[in-house]
Amino acid sequence: MQQDFKQGVDFSHQLLSEQIAKGAKLIDATVGNGYDTKFMAELVGRSGTIWGFDVQEEAIKRAKERLEKASLKEQVKLINDGHQNMSNYINQSVDGILFNLGYLPGGNKKVITQAETTLQAVKEGLDLLKAGGVLVLVIYLGHEGGREERQVLFDYAIELDEKAYNVLHYKFINQKKEPPQVLAIKKRTN
Ligand SMILES: C[S@@+](CC[C@H](N)C(=O)[O-])C[C@H]1O[C@@H](n2cnc3c(N)ncnc32)[C@H](O)[C@@H]1O
């Protein structure tokens, strides 16, 4: 029996799994509790590299513990800074970037990703992305500023040159509680 369609986070993981091989270099733009970082560290293996950003020390601490328990710390650099500053830390091209927006579950719900800095980070991320690489955003609408953030990202992504980028929007259109949506941008190779 086939499964239901995947929810946003699982779909973002599926996209990365399809595009990313062992040894790849990835950015986790919103580390949070470190579930995504752990998934990405497993995906790239010991020969890969993950740069993980979060503005909250608490998030970095939780993620570090999770990675240590899973013996995945070696391939991950955790950085307690905003993703909008990623190019201060990374001076090489990367294969993939994941943003899981919003607030830290089980943490301070007032520290939320912001439209302006998220957009800045997406632009920097696309500059760092290799041809063939993919940037994936999981977007939530339920919290304050969520709709505005989605709009700003869509206004930007919809204008990206179709010859240079594939842009994909994944969302359920018949669910009353609006579940997370996925926006994925692939830098084309030809
Ligand atoms: C939905 S959570 C991420 C979930 C996480 N990926 C996981 O697997 O648990 C969003 C995170 O973004 C962080 N954040 C907010 N603004 C940020 C920024 N400018 N740069 C990096 N992280 C930011 C928050 O602190 C929060 O931990």
Tab-separated table of C-alpha atoms and ligand atoms in Angstrom:
chain	number	residue	atom	x	y	z
A	1	MET	CA	0.000	0.000	0.000
A	2	GLN	CA	1.304	3.482	-0.905
A	3	GLN	CA	1.730	6.077	1.845
A	4	ASP	CA	-0.117	9.419	1.997
A	5	PHE	CA	1.613	12.401	0.397
A	6	LYS	CA	4.454	13.604	2.601
A	7	GLN	CA	4.073	16.588	4.913
A	8	GLY	CA	6.410	19.571	4.381
A	9	VAL	CA	9.410	18.527	6.455
A	10	ASP	CA	9.408	14.962	5.131
A	11	PHE	CA	9.046	16.254	1.594
A	12	SER	CA	12.031	18.584	2.109
A	13	HIS	CA	14.060	15.571	3.238
A	14	GLN	CA	12.913	13.562	0.237
A	15	LEU	CA	14.039	16.325	-2.127
A	16	LEU	CA	17.454	16.483	-0.493
A	17	SER	CA	17.826	12.676	-0.484
A	18	GLU	CA	17.123	12.581	-4.211
A	19	GLN	CA	19.652	15.309	-5.015
A	20	ILE	CA	22.458	14.844	-2.509
A	21	ALA	CA	25.185	12.195	-2.423
A	22	LYS	CA	27.748	11.150	0.203
A	23	GLY	CA	30.582	13.655	0.519
A	24	ALA	CA	28.305	16.621	-0.275
A	25	LYS	CA	28.523	20.035	1.364
A	26	LEU	CA	25.265	21.353	2.828
A	27	ILE	CA	23.988	24.264	4.880
A	28	ASP	CA	21.331	23.856	7.550
A	29	ALA	CA	20.192	27.483	7.770
A	30	THR	CA	17.962	26.931	10.841
A	31	VAL	CA	19.406	24.285	13.168
A	32	GLY	CA	16.725	24.409	15.902
A	33	ASN	CA	16.538	21.101	17.739
A	34	GLY	CA	18.904	19.520	15.231
A	35	TYR	CA	16.593	16.953	13.631
A	36	ASP	CA	17.270	18.299	10.162
A	37	THR	CA	20.988	18.665	10.881
A	38	LYS	CA	21.136	15.020	11.965
A	39	PHE	CA	19.313	13.926	8.817
A	40	MET	CA	21.704	15.949	6.654
A	41	ALA	CA	24.791	14.674	8.492
A	42	GLU	CA	23.667	11.092	7.834
A	43	LEU	CA	23.009	11.921	4.186
A	44	VAL	CA	26.508	13.316	3.497
A	45	GLY	CA	28.382	10.876	5.739
A	46	ARG	CA	31.833	11.366	7.252
A	47	SER	CA	33.298	12.673	4.005
A	48	GLY	CA	30.715	15.450	3.772
A	49	THR	CA	30.362	18.823	5.506
A	50	ILE	CA	27.383	20.561	7.100
A	51	TRP	CA	27.398	24.179	8.245
A	52	GLY	CA	24.530	24.721	10.677
A	53	PHE	CA	23.305	28.193	11.729
A	54	ASP	CA	21.017	29.302	14.527
A	55	VAL	CA	20.690	32.602	16.389
A	56	GLN	CA	19.837	30.811	19.661
A	57	GLU	CA	22.545	29.310	21.819
A	58	GLU	CA	19.933	26.922	23.236
A	59	ALA	CA	19.277	25.500	19.767
A	60	ILE	CA	22.978	24.998	19.072
A	61	LYS	CA	23.347	23.223	22.433
A	62	ARG	CA	20.408	20.885	21.786
A	63	ALA	CA	21.616	20.077	18.278
A	64	LYS	CA	25.157	19.443	19.491
A	65	GLU	CA	23.885	16.922	22.036
A	66	ARG	CA	21.752	15.168	19.411
A	67	LEU	CA	24.674	14.915	16.995
A	68	GLU	CA	27.070	13.697	19.677
A	69	LYS	CA	24.658	10.938	20.701
A	70	ALA	CA	24.397	9.789	17.092
A	71	SER	CA	28.195	10.056	16.540
A	72	LEU	CA	27.609	12.557	13.749
A	73	LYS	CA	29.386	15.587	15.200
A	74	GLU	CA	32.518	15.233	13.085
A	75	GLN	CA	31.045	16.370	9.773
A	76	VAL	CA	29.044	19.285	11.269
A	77	LYS	CA	30.146	22.844	12.048
A	78	LEU	CA	27.568	24.506	14.308
A	79	ILE	CA	27.562	28.304	14.168
A	80	ASN	CA	25.697	30.497	16.651
A	81	ASP	CA	24.881	33.286	14.203
A	82	GLY	CA	22.157	34.332	11.787
A	83	HIS	CA	21.902	32.621	8.395
A	84	GLN	CA	22.023	36.069	6.764
A	85	ASN	CA	25.726	36.064	7.700
A	86	MET	CA	26.501	32.682	6.111
A	87	SER	CA	28.968	34.040	3.590
A	88	ASN	CA	31.178	35.262	6.476
A	89	TYR	CA	31.773	31.599	7.344
A	90	ILE	CA	31.631	29.753	4.013
A	91	ASN	CA	33.939	30.542	1.130
A	92	GLN	CA	33.262	27.546	-1.081
A	93	SER	CA	30.306	26.382	-3.121
A	94	VAL	CA	27.730	24.014	-1.634
A	95	ASP	CA	25.416	21.292	-2.961
A	96	GLY	CA	22.316	22.028	-0.914
A	97	ILE	CA	20.731	24.367	1.635
A	98	LEU	CA	17.741	23.780	3.916
A	99	PHE	CA	15.659	26.396	5.742
A	100	ASN	CA	13.037	25.151	8.214
A	101	LEU	CA	11.499	28.496	9.139
A	102	GLY	CA	9.580	29.755	12.159
A	103	TYR	CA	10.377	29.318	15.858
A	104	LEU	CA	12.195	26.713	17.920
A	105	PRO	CA	9.712	24.013	19.009
A	106	GLY	CA	9.906	23.696	22.784
A	107	GLY	CA	11.869	26.941	22.983
A	108	ASN	CA	11.372	30.704	22.841
A	109	LYS	CA	8.427	31.249	20.454
A	110	LYS	CA	9.304	34.930	20.154
A	111	VAL	CA	12.515	34.263	18.259
A	112	ILE	CA	11.159	33.703	14.767
A	113	THR	CA	12.780	33.838	11.368
A	114	GLN	CA	12.112	37.235	9.750
A	115	ALA	CA	11.141	37.930	6.137
A	116	GLU	CA	13.955	40.399	5.535
A	117	THR	CA	16.834	38.318	6.931
A	118	THR	CA	15.459	35.084	5.455
A	119	LEU	CA	15.363	36.703	2.019
A	120	GLN	CA	18.896	38.018	2.463
A	121	ALA	CA	20.058	34.504	3.413
A	122	VAL	CA	18.273	32.937	0.429
A	123	LYS	CA	20.067	35.354	-1.897
A	124	GLU	CA	23.427	34.600	-0.283
A	125	GLY	CA	22.617	30.891	-0.376
A	126	LEU	CA	21.875	30.973	-4.112
A	127	ASP	CA	25.248	32.661	-4.681
A	128	LEU	CA	26.965	29.843	-2.776
A	129	LEU	CA	24.994	27.069	-4.503
A	130	LYS	CA	26.726	24.953	-7.171
A	131	ALA	CA	25.053	24.412	-10.541
A	132	GLY	CA	22.797	21.417	-9.946
A	133	GLY	CA	22.430	22.290	-6.266
A	134	VAL	CA	19.123	22.739	-4.457
A	135	LEU	CA	17.847	25.228	-1.853
A	136	VAL	CA	14.756	24.071	0.050
A	137	LEU	CA	12.516	26.130	2.351
A	138	VAL	CA	9.862	24.731	4.698
A	139	ILE	CA	7.468	27.624	5.333
A	140	TYR	CA	4.895	27.929	8.153
A	141	LEU	CA	1.964	30.320	8.051
A	142	GLY	CA	0.438	29.952	11.537
A	143	HIS	CA	2.732	32.210	13.555
A	144	GLU	CA	3.043	35.985	13.525
A	145	GLY	CA	4.880	37.137	10.417
A	146	GLY	CA	4.592	33.730	8.727
A	147	ARG	CA	2.363	34.935	5.890
A	148	GLU	CA	4.474	37.998	5.270
A	149	GLU	CA	7.616	35.848	5.157
A	150	ARG	CA	6.010	33.498	2.633
A	151	GLN	CA	4.906	36.431	0.464
A	152	VAL	CA	8.352	38.016	0.422
A	153	LEU	CA	9.937	34.690	-0.532
A	154	PHE	CA	7.385	33.996	-3.250
A	155	ASP	CA	7.657	37.494	-4.711
A	156	TYR	CA	11.393	36.886	-5.038
A	157	ALA	CA	11.296	33.272	-6.240
A	158	ILE	CA	8.630	33.843	-8.885
A	159	GLU	CA	10.925	36.313	-10.643
A	160	LEU	CA	13.947	33.991	-10.798
A	161	ASP	CA	15.031	33.412	-14.390
A	162	GLU	CA	13.547	30.113	-15.584
A	163	LYS	CA	16.656	29.440	-17.670
A	164	ALA	CA	18.807	29.567	-14.540
A	165	TYR	CA	16.480	28.052	-11.916
A	166	ASN	CA	13.715	25.510	-11.474
A	167	VAL	CA	11.329	26.737	-8.781
A	168	LEU	CA	8.859	24.326	-7.184
A	169	HIS	CA	5.972	24.952	-4.749
A	170	TYR	CA	4.574	22.005	-2.755
A	171	LYS	CA	1.395	22.476	-0.721
A	172	PHE	CA	-1.856	20.769	0.191
A	173	ILE	CA	-4.816	22.765	-1.136
A	174	ASN	CA	-7.697	21.025	0.675
A	175	GLN	CA	-6.563	21.099	4.321
A	176	LYS	CA	-8.322	23.455	6.743
A	177	LYS	CA	-5.351	23.887	9.085
A	178	GLU	CA	-2.755	25.222	6.717
A	179	PRO	CA	0.167	22.797	6.965
A	180	PRO	CA	3.741	23.797	6.133
A	181	GLN	CA	4.550	24.434	2.490
A	182	VAL	CA	7.763	23.787	0.629
A	183	LEU	CA	9.492	26.116	-1.787
A	184	ALA	CA	12.424	24.503	-3.595
A	185	ILE	CA	14.877	26.225	-5.918
A	186	LYS	CA	17.264	24.249	-8.110
A	187	LYS	CA	20.168	25.941	-9.850
A	188	ARG	CA	20.039	24.528	-13.349
A	189	THR	CA	23.055	22.964	-14.998
A	190	ASN	CA	22.271	23.944	-18.596
B	1	LIG	C1	11.485	25.663	13.018
B	1	LIG	S1	12.985	25.917	13.889
B	1	LIG	C2	14.098	24.836	13.039
B	1	LIG	C3	13.842	23.369	13.258
B	1	LIG	C4	15.067	22.530	13.101
B	1	LIG	N1	15.610	22.537	11.777
B	1	LIG	C5	14.937	21.129	13.660
B	1	LIG	O1	15.215	20.146	12.957
B	1	LIG	O2	14.568	21.027	14.828
B	1	LIG	C6	13.523	27.507	13.353
B	1	LIG	C7	14.838	27.970	13.966
B	1	LIG	O3	15.287	29.125	13.259
B	1	LIG	C8	16.049	29.876	14.170
B	1	LIG	N2	16.282	31.221	13.633
B	1	LIG	C9	15.516	32.334	13.743
B	1	LIG	N3	16.097	33.367	13.081
B	1	LIG	C10	17.255	32.887	12.548
B	1	LIG	C11	18.302	33.462	11.756
B	1	LIG	N4	18.270	34.734	11.372
B	1	LIG	N5	19.345	32.686	11.415
B	1	LIG	C12	19.395	31.369	11.813
B	1	LIG	N6	18.448	30.786	12.551
B	1	LIG	C13	17.390	31.530	12.907
B	1	LIG	C14	15.254	29.811	15.448
B	1	LIG	O4	16.078	30.123	16.542
B	1	LIG	C15	14.767	28.351	15.432
B	1	LIG	O5	15.597	27.532	16.199
